[in-house]
mmCIF file of C-alpha atoms and ligand atoms in Angstrom:
data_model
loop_
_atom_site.group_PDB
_atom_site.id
_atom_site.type_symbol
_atom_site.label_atom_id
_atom_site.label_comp_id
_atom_site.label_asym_id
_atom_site.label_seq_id
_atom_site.Cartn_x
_atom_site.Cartn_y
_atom_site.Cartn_z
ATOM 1 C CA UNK X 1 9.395 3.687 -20.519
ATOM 2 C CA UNK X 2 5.634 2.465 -21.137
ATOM 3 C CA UNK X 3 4.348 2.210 -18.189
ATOM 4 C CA UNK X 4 0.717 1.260 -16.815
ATOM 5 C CA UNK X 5 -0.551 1.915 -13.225
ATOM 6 C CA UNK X 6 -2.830 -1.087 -11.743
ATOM 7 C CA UNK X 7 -5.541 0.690 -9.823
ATOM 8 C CA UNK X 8 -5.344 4.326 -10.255
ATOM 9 C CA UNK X 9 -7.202 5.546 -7.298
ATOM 10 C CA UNK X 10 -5.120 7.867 -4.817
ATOM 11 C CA UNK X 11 -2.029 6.788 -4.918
ATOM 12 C CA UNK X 12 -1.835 5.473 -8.467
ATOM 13 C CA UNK X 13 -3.417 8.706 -10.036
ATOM 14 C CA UNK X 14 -0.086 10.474 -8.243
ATOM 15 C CA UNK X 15 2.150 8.274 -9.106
ATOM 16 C CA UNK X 16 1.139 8.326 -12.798
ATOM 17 C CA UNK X 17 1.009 11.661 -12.607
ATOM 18 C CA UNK X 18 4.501 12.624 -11.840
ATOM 19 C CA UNK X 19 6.036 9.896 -14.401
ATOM 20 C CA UNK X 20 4.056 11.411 -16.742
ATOM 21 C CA UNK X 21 5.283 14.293 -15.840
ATOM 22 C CA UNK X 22 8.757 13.306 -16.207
ATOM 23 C CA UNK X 23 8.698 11.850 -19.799
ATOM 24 C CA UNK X 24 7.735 8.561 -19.339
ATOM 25 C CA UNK X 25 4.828 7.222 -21.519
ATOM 26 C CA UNK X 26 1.988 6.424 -19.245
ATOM 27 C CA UNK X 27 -1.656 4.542 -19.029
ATOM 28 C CA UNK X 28 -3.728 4.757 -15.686
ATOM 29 C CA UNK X 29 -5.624 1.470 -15.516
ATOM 30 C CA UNK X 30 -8.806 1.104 -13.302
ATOM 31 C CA UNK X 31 -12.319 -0.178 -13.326
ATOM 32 C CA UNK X 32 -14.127 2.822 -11.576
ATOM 33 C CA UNK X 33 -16.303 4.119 -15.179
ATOM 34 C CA UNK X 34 -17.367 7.205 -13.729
ATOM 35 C CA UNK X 35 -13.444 7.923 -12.989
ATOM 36 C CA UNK X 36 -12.101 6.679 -16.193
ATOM 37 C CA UNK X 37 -14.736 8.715 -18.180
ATOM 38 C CA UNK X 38 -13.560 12.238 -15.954
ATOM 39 C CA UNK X 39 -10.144 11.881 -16.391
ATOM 40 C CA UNK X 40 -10.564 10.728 -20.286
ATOM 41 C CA UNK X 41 -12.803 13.705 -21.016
ATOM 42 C CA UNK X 42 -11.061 16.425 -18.662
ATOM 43 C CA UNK X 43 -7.571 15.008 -17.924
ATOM 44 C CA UNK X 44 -6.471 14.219 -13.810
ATOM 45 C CA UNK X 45 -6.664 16.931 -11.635
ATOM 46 C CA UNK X 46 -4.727 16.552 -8.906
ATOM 47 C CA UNK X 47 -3.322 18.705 -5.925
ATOM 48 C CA UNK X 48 -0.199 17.768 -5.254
ATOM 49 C CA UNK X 49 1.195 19.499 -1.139
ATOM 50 C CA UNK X 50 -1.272 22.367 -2.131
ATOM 51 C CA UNK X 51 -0.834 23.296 -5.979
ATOM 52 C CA UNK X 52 -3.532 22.261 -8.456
ATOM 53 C CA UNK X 53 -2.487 21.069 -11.902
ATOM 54 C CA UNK X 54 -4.596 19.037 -14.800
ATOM 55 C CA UNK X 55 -2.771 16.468 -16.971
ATOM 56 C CA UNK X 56 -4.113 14.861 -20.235
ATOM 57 C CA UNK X 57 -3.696 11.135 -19.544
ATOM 58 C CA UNK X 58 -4.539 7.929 -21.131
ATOM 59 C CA UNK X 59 -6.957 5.746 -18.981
ATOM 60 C CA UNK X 60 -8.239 2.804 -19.696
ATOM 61 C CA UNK X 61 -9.830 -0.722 -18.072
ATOM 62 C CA UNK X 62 -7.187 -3.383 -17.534
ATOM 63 C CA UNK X 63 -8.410 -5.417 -20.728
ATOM 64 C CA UNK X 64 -8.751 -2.290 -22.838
ATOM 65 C CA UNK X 65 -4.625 -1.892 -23.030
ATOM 66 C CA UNK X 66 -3.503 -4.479 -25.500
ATOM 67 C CA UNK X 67 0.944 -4.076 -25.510
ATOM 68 C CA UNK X 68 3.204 -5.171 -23.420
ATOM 69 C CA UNK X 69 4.810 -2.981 -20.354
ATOM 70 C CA UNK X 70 8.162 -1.986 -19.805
ATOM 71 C CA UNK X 71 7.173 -1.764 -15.711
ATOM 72 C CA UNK X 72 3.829 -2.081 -13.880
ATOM 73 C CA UNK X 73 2.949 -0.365 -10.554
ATOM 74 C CA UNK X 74 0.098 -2.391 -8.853
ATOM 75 C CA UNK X 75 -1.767 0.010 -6.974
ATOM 76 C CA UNK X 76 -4.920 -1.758 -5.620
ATOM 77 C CA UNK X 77 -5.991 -2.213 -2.216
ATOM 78 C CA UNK X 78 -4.578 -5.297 -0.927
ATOM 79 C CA UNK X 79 -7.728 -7.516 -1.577
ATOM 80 C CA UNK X 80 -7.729 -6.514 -4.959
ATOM 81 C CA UNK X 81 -3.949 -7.268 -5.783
ATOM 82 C CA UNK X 82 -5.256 -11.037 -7.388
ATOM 83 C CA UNK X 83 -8.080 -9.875 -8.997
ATOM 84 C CA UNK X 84 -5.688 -6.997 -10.815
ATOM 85 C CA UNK X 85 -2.968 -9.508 -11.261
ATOM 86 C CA UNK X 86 -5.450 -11.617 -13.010
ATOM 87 C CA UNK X 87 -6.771 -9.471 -15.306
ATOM 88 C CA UNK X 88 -2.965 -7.375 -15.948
ATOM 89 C CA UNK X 89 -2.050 -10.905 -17.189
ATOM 90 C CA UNK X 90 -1.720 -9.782 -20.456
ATOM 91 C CA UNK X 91 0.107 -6.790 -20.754
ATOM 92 C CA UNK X 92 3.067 -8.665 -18.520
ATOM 93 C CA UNK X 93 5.996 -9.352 -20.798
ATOM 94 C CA UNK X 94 9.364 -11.877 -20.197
ATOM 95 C CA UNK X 95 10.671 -8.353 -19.224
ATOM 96 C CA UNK X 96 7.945 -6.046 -17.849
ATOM 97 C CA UNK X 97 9.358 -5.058 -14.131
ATOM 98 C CA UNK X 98 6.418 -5.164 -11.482
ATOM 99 C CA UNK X 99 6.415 -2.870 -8.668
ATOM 100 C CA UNK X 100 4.164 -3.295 -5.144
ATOM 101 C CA UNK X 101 4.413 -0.646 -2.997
ATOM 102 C CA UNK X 102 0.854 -1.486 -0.936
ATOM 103 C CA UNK X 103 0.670 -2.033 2.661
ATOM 104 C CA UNK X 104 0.111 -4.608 4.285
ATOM 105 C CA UNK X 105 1.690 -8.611 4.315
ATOM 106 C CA UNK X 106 1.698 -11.350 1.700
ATOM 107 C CA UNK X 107 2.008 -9.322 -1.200
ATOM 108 C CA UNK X 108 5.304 -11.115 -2.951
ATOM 109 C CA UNK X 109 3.624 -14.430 -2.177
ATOM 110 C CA UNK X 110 0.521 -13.267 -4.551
ATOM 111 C CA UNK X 111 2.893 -12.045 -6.873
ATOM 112 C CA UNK X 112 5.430 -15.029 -7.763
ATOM 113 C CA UNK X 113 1.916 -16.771 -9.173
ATOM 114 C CA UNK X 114 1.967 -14.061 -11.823
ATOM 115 C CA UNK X 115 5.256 -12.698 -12.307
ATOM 116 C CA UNK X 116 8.832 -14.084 -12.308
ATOM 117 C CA UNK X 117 10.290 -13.533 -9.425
ATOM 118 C CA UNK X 118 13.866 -12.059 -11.225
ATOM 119 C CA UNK X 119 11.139 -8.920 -12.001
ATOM 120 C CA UNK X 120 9.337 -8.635 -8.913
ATOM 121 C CA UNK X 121 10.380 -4.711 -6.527
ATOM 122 C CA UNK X 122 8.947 -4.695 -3.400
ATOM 123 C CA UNK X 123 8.710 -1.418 -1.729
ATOM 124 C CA UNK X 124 7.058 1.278 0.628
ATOM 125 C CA UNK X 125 6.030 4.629 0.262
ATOM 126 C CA UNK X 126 4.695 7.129 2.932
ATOM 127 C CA UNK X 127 3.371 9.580 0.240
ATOM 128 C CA UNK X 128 -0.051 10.147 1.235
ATOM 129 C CA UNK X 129 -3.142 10.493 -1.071
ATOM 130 C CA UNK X 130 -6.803 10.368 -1.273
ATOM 131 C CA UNK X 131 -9.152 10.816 -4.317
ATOM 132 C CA UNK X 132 -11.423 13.823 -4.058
ATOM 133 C CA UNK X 133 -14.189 13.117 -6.580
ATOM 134 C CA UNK X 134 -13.983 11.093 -10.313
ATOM 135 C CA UNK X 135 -11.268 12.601 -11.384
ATOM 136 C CA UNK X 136 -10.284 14.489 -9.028
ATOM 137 C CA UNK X 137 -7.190 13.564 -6.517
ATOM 138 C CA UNK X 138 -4.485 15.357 -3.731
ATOM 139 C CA UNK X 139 -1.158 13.741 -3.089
ATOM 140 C CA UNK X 140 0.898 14.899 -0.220
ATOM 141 C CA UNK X 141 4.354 14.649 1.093
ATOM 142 C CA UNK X 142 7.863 14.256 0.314
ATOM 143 C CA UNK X 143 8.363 10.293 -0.097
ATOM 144 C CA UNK X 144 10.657 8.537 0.092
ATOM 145 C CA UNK X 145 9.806 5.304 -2.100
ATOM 146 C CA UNK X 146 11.741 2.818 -0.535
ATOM 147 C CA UNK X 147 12.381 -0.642 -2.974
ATOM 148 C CA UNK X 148 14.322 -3.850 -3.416
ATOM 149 C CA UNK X 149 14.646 -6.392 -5.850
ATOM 150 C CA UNK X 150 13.100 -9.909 -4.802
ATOM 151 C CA UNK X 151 15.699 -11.667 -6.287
ATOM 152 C CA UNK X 152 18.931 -10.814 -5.152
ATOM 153 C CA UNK X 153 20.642 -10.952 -8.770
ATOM 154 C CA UNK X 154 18.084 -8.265 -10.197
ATOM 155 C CA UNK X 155 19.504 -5.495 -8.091
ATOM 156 C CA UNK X 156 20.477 -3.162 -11.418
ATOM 157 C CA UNK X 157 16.479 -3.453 -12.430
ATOM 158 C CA UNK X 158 15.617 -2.526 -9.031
ATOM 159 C CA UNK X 159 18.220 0.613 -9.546
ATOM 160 C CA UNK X 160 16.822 1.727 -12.818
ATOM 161 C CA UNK X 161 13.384 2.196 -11.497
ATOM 162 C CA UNK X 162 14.829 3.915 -8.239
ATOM 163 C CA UNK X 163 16.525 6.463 -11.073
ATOM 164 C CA UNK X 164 13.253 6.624 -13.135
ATOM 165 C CA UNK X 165 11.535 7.906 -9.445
ATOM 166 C CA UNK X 166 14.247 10.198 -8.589
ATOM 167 C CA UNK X 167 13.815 11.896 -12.036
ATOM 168 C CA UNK X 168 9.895 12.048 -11.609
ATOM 169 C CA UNK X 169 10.080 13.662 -7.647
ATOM 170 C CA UNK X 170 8.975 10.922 -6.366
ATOM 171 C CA UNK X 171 11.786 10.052 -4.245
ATOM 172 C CA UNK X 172 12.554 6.569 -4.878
ATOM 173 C CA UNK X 173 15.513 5.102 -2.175
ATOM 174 C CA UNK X 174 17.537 1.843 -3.038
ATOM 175 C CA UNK X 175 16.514 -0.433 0.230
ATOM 176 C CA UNK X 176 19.326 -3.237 1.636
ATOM 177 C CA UNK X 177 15.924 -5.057 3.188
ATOM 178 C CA UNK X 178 12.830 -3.535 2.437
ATOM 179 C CA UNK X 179 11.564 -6.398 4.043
ATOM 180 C CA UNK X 180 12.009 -4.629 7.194
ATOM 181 C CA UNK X 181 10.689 -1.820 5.804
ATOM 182 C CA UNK X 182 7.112 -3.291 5.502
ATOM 183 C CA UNK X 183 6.953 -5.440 8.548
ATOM 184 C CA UNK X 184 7.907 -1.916 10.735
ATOM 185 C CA UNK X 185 4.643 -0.024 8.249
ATOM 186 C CA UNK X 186 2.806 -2.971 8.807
ATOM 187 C CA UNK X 187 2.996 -2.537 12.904
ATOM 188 C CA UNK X 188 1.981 1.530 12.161
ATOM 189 C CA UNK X 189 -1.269 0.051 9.766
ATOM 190 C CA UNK X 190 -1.877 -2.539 12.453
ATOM 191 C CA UNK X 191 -2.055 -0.212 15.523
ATOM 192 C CA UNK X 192 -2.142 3.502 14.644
ATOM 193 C CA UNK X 193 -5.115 2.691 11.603
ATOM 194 C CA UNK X 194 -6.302 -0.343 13.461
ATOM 195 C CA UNK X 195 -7.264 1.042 16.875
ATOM 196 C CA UNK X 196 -8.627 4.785 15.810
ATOM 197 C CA UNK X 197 -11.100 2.803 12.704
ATOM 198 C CA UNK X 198 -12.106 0.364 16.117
ATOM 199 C CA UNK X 199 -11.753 3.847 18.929
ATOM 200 C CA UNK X 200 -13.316 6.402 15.720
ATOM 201 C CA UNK X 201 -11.102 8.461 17.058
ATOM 202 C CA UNK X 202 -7.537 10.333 15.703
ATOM 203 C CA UNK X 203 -4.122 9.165 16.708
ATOM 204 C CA UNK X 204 -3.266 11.692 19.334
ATOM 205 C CA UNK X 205 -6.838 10.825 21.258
ATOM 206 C CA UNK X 206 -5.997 7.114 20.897
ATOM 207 C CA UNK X 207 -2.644 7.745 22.349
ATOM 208 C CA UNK X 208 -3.190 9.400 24.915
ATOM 209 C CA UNK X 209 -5.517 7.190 26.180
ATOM 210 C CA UNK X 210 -4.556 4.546 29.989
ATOM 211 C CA UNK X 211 -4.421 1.687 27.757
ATOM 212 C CA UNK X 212 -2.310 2.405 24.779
ATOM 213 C CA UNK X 213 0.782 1.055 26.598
ATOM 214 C CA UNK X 214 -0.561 -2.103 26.761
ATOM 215 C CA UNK X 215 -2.254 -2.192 22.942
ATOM 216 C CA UNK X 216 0.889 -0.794 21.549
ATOM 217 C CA UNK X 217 3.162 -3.574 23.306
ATOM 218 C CA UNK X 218 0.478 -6.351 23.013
ATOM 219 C CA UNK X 219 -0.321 -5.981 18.664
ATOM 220 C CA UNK X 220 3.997 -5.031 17.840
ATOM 221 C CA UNK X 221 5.233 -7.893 19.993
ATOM 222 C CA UNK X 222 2.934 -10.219 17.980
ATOM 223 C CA UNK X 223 3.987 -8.409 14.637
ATOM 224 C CA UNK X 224 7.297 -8.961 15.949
ATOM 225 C CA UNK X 225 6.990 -12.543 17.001
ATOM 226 C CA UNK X 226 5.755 -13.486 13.232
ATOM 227 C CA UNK X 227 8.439 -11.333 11.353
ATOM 228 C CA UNK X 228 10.939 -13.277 13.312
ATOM 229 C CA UNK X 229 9.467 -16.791 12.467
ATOM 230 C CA UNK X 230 7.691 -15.943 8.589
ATOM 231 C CA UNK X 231 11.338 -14.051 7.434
ATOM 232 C CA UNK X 232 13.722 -13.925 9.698
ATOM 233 C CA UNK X 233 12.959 -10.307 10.503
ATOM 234 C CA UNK X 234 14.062 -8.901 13.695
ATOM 235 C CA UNK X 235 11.855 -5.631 15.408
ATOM 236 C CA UNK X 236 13.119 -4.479 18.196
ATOM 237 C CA UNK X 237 9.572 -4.196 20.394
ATOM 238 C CA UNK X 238 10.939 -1.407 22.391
ATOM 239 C CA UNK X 239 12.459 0.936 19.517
ATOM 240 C CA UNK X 240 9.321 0.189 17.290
ATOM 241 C CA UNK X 241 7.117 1.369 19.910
ATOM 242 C CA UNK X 242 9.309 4.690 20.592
ATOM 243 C CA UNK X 243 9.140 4.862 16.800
ATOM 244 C CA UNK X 244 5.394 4.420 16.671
ATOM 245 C CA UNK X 245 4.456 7.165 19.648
ATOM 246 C CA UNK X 246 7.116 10.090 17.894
ATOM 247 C CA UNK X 247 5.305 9.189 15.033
ATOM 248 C CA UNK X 248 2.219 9.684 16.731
ATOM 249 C CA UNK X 249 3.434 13.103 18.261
ATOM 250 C CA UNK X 250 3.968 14.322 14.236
ATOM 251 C CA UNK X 251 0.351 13.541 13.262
ATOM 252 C CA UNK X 252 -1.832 13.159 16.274
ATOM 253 C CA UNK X 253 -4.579 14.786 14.245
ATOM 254 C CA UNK X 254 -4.895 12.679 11.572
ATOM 255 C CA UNK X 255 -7.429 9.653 10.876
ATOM 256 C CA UNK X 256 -5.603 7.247 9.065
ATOM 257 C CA UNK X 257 -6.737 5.255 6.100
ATOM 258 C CA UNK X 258 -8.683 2.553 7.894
ATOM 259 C CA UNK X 259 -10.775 4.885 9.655
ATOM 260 C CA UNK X 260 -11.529 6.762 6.714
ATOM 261 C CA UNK X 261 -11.976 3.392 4.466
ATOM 262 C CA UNK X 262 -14.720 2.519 7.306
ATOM 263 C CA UNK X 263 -16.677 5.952 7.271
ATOM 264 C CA UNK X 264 -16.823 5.579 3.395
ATOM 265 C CA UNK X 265 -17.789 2.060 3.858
ATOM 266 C CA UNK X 266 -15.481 0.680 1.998
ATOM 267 C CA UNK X 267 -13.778 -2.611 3.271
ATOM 268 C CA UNK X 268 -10.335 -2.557 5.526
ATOM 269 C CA UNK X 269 -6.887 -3.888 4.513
ATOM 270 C CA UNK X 270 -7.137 -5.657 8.449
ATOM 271 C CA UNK X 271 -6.850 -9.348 6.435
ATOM 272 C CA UNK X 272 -3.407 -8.395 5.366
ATOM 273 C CA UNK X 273 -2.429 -6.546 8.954
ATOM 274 C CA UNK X 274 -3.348 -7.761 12.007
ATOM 275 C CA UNK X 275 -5.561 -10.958 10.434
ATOM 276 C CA UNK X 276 -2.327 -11.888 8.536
ATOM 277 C CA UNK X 277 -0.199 -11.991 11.607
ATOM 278 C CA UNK X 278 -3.120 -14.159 13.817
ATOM 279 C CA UNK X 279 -3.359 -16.261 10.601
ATOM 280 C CA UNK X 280 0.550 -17.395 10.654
ATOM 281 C CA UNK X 281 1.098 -17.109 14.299
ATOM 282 C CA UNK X 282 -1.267 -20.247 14.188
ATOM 283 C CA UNK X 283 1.125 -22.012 11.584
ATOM 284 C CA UNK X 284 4.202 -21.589 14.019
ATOM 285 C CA UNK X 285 2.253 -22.794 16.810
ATOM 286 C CA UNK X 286 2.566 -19.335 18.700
ATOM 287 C CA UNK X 287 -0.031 -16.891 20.153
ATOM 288 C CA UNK X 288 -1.714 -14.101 18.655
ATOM 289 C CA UNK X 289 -4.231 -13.285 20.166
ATOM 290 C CA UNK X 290 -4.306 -9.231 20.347
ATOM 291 C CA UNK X 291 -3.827 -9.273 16.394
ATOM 292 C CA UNK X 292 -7.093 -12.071 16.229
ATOM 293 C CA UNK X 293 -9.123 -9.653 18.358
ATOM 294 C CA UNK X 294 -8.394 -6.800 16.560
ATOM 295 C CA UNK X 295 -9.373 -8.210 12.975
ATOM 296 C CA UNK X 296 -12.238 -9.763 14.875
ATOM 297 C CA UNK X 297 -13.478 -6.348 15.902
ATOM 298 C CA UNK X 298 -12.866 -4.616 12.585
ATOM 299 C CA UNK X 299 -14.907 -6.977 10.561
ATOM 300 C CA UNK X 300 -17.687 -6.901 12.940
ATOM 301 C CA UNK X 301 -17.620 -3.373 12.517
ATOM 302 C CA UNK X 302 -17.449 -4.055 8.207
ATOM 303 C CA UNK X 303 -20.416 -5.899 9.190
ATOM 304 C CA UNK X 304 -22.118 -3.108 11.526
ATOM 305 C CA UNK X 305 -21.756 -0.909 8.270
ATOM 306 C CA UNK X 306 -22.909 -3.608 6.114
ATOM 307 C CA UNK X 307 -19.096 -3.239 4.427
ATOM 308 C CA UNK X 308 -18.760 -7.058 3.078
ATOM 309 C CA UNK X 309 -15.246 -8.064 4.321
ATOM 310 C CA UNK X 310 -12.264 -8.847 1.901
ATOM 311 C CA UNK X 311 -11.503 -12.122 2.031
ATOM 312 C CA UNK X 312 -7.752 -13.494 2.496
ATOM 313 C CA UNK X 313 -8.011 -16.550 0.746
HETATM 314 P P1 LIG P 401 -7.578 3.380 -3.672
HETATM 315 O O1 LIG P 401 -8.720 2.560 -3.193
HETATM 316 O O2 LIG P 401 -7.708 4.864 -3.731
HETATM 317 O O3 LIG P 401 -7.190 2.902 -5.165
HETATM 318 C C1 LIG P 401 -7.265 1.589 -5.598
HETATM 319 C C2 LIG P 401 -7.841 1.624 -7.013
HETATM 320 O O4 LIG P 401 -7.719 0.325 -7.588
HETATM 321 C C3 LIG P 401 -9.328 1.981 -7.042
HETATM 322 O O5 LIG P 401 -9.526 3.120 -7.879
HETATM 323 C C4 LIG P 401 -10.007 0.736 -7.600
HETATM 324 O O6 LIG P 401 -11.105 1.038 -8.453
HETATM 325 C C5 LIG P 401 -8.862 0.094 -8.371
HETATM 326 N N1 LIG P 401 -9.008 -1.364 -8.527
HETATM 327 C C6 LIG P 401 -9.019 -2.299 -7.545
HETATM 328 N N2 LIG P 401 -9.121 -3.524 -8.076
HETATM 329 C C7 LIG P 401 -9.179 -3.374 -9.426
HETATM 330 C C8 LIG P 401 -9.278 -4.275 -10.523
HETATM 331 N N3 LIG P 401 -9.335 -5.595 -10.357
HETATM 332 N N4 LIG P 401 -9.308 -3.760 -11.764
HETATM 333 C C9 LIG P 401 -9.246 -2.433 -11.969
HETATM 334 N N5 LIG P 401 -9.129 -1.523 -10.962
HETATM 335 C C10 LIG P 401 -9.103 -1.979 -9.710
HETATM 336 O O7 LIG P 401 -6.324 2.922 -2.807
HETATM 337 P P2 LIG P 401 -5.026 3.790 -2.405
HETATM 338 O O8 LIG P 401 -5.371 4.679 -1.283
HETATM 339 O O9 LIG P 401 -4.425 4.356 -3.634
HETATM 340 O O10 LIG P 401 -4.110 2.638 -1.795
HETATM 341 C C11 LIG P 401 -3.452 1.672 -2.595
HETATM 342 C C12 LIG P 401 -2.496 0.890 -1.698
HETATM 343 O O11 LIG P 401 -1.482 1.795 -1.220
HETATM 344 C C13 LIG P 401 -3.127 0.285 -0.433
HETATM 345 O O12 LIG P 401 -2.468 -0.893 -0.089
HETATM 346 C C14 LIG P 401 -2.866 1.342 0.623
HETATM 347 O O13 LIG P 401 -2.873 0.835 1.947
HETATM 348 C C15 LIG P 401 -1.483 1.793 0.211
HETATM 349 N N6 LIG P 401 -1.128 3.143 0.638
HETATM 350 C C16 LIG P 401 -2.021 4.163 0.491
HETATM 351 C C17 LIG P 401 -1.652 5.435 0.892
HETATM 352 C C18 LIG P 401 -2.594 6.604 0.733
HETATM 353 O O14 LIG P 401 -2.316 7.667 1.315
HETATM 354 N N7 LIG P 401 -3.678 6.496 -0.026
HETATM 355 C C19 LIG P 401 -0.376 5.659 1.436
HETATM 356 C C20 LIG P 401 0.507 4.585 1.538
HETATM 357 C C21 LIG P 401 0.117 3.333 1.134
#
């Protein structure tokens, strides 16, 4: 399959990687120059669970590639998903499959202006990555890739790239409602990364502190509130919580993405989290206002930094 990755950074560089590495016929797209030129002149290095390997790859800015694409993994932050779309136009074909597998909310919605919806997958992944230096990446982790088909006749194009993941180690997992899937990641984003980037702090010190009862059951039971009304999603408050603190237990030491994006001063997904579910709690006439502190809080900390915010718009 010809395949391109939208945004190459961590996760895209391991992704690409490993269908590469499988046979499939790949192009890393990105607008970072100093990365392009690294892995152009000296091929992606890239640990993947602790073993180094270097792969030749073809890399390239967006409008550089000139053909069609058999399937297209978007791989931006979630600010940058309409900027990518827009400049990816090109290379989209009547056929050319589109896969999300980003965090946070609102993704589809962004989509269906660019793609049809028959070749939209939606998904979720809990590989792990993080980019090193130009060039230079780790991936960690087992998977799985969960993913659906937005349209619910498209199911055997949904399969075939499940099949084409399986193949590359990637673990990709056919998903009855991946739906679910992302609302439940999007209540781990929107409290583990959201209170240790506000707390700078890891996840076991933010749990274990008098007032994460009260966080944890105030931010889910506003997630949950909006998945209900927005998709007809139902999270159990309770379980998700239970879910959220054994999680918590597994990798207490870690500092999750948005506390690492805000100590490189980069800007936070927290428009597509928390700021997403205060935006459409206030379209169903509900309250939200845990979720509208929190995003509060992170961008005055973007602004602290002097991180200019993404916007949502
Ligand atoms: P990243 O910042 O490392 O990579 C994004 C890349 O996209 C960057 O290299 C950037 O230069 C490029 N990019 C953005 N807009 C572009 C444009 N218009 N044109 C060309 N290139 C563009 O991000 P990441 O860590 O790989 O995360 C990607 C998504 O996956 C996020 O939604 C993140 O929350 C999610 N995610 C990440 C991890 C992880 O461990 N890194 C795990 C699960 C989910």
């Amino acid at each position: 399959m010809k395949i391109a990755i939208a945004g190459s950074g961590a996760l895209g560089c391991g992704f690409g990687y490993h269908l590469q590495k499988s046979g499939e016929e790949v192009t890393l797209l990105d607008n970072w120059a100093d990365h392009i030129q690294v892995v152009s002149e000296n091929g992606l290095t890239i640990t993947v669970n602790g073993k180094e390997d270097n792969l030749k790859m073809n890399m390239c800015k967006p409008h550089e590639l000139n053909e069609e694409m058999d399937a297209i993994f978007v791989f931006t932050k979630s600010m940058g998903l309409k900027p990518m779309m827009e400049s990816i136009d090109h290379i989209i074909g009547a056929d050319t499959k589109v896969i999300c597998l980003l965090n946070g909310l609102g993704h589809l919605k962004t989509l269906e202006h660019y793609v049809d919806k028959k070749n939209i997958i939606m998904g979720t992944t809990v590989w792990t990555a993080g980019i090193d230096a130009p060039g230079i990446t780790h991936f960690n982790g087992q998977g799985p890739v969960e993913l659906q088909n937005s349209d619910p006749s498209e199911k055997e194009g949904a399969l075939v790239i499940v099949d084409m993941l399986q193949r590359s180690g990637l673990n990709g997992v056919y998903s009855d409602n991946v739906n679910y899937t992302t609302w439940r990641k999007a209540c781990v984003n929107g409290t583990m990364n959201a209170l240790c980037a506000l707390l700078d702090t890891t996840i076991e010190k933010v749990f274990s502190t008098s007032t994460i009862d009260s966080m944890l059951s105030g931010i889910v039971t506003e997630f949950a509130t909006v998945a209900r009304l927005q998709d007809d999603i139902k999270l159990d408050v309770e379980e998700t919580i239970t879910y959220l603190k054994n999680l918590a237990d597994k990798v207490g030491a870690h500092y999750p993405s948005m506390h690492q994006d805000l100590a490189n001063n980069r800007p936070t997904e927290i428009d597509f989290l928390n700021g997403a579910v205060a935006e459409a709690s206030k379209r169903f006439g509900v309250e939200a206002p845990y979720c509208q502190k929190v995003t509060d809080l992170i961008h005055a900390k973007e602004d602290i930094l002097g991180i200019p915010s993404a916007s949502n718009s």
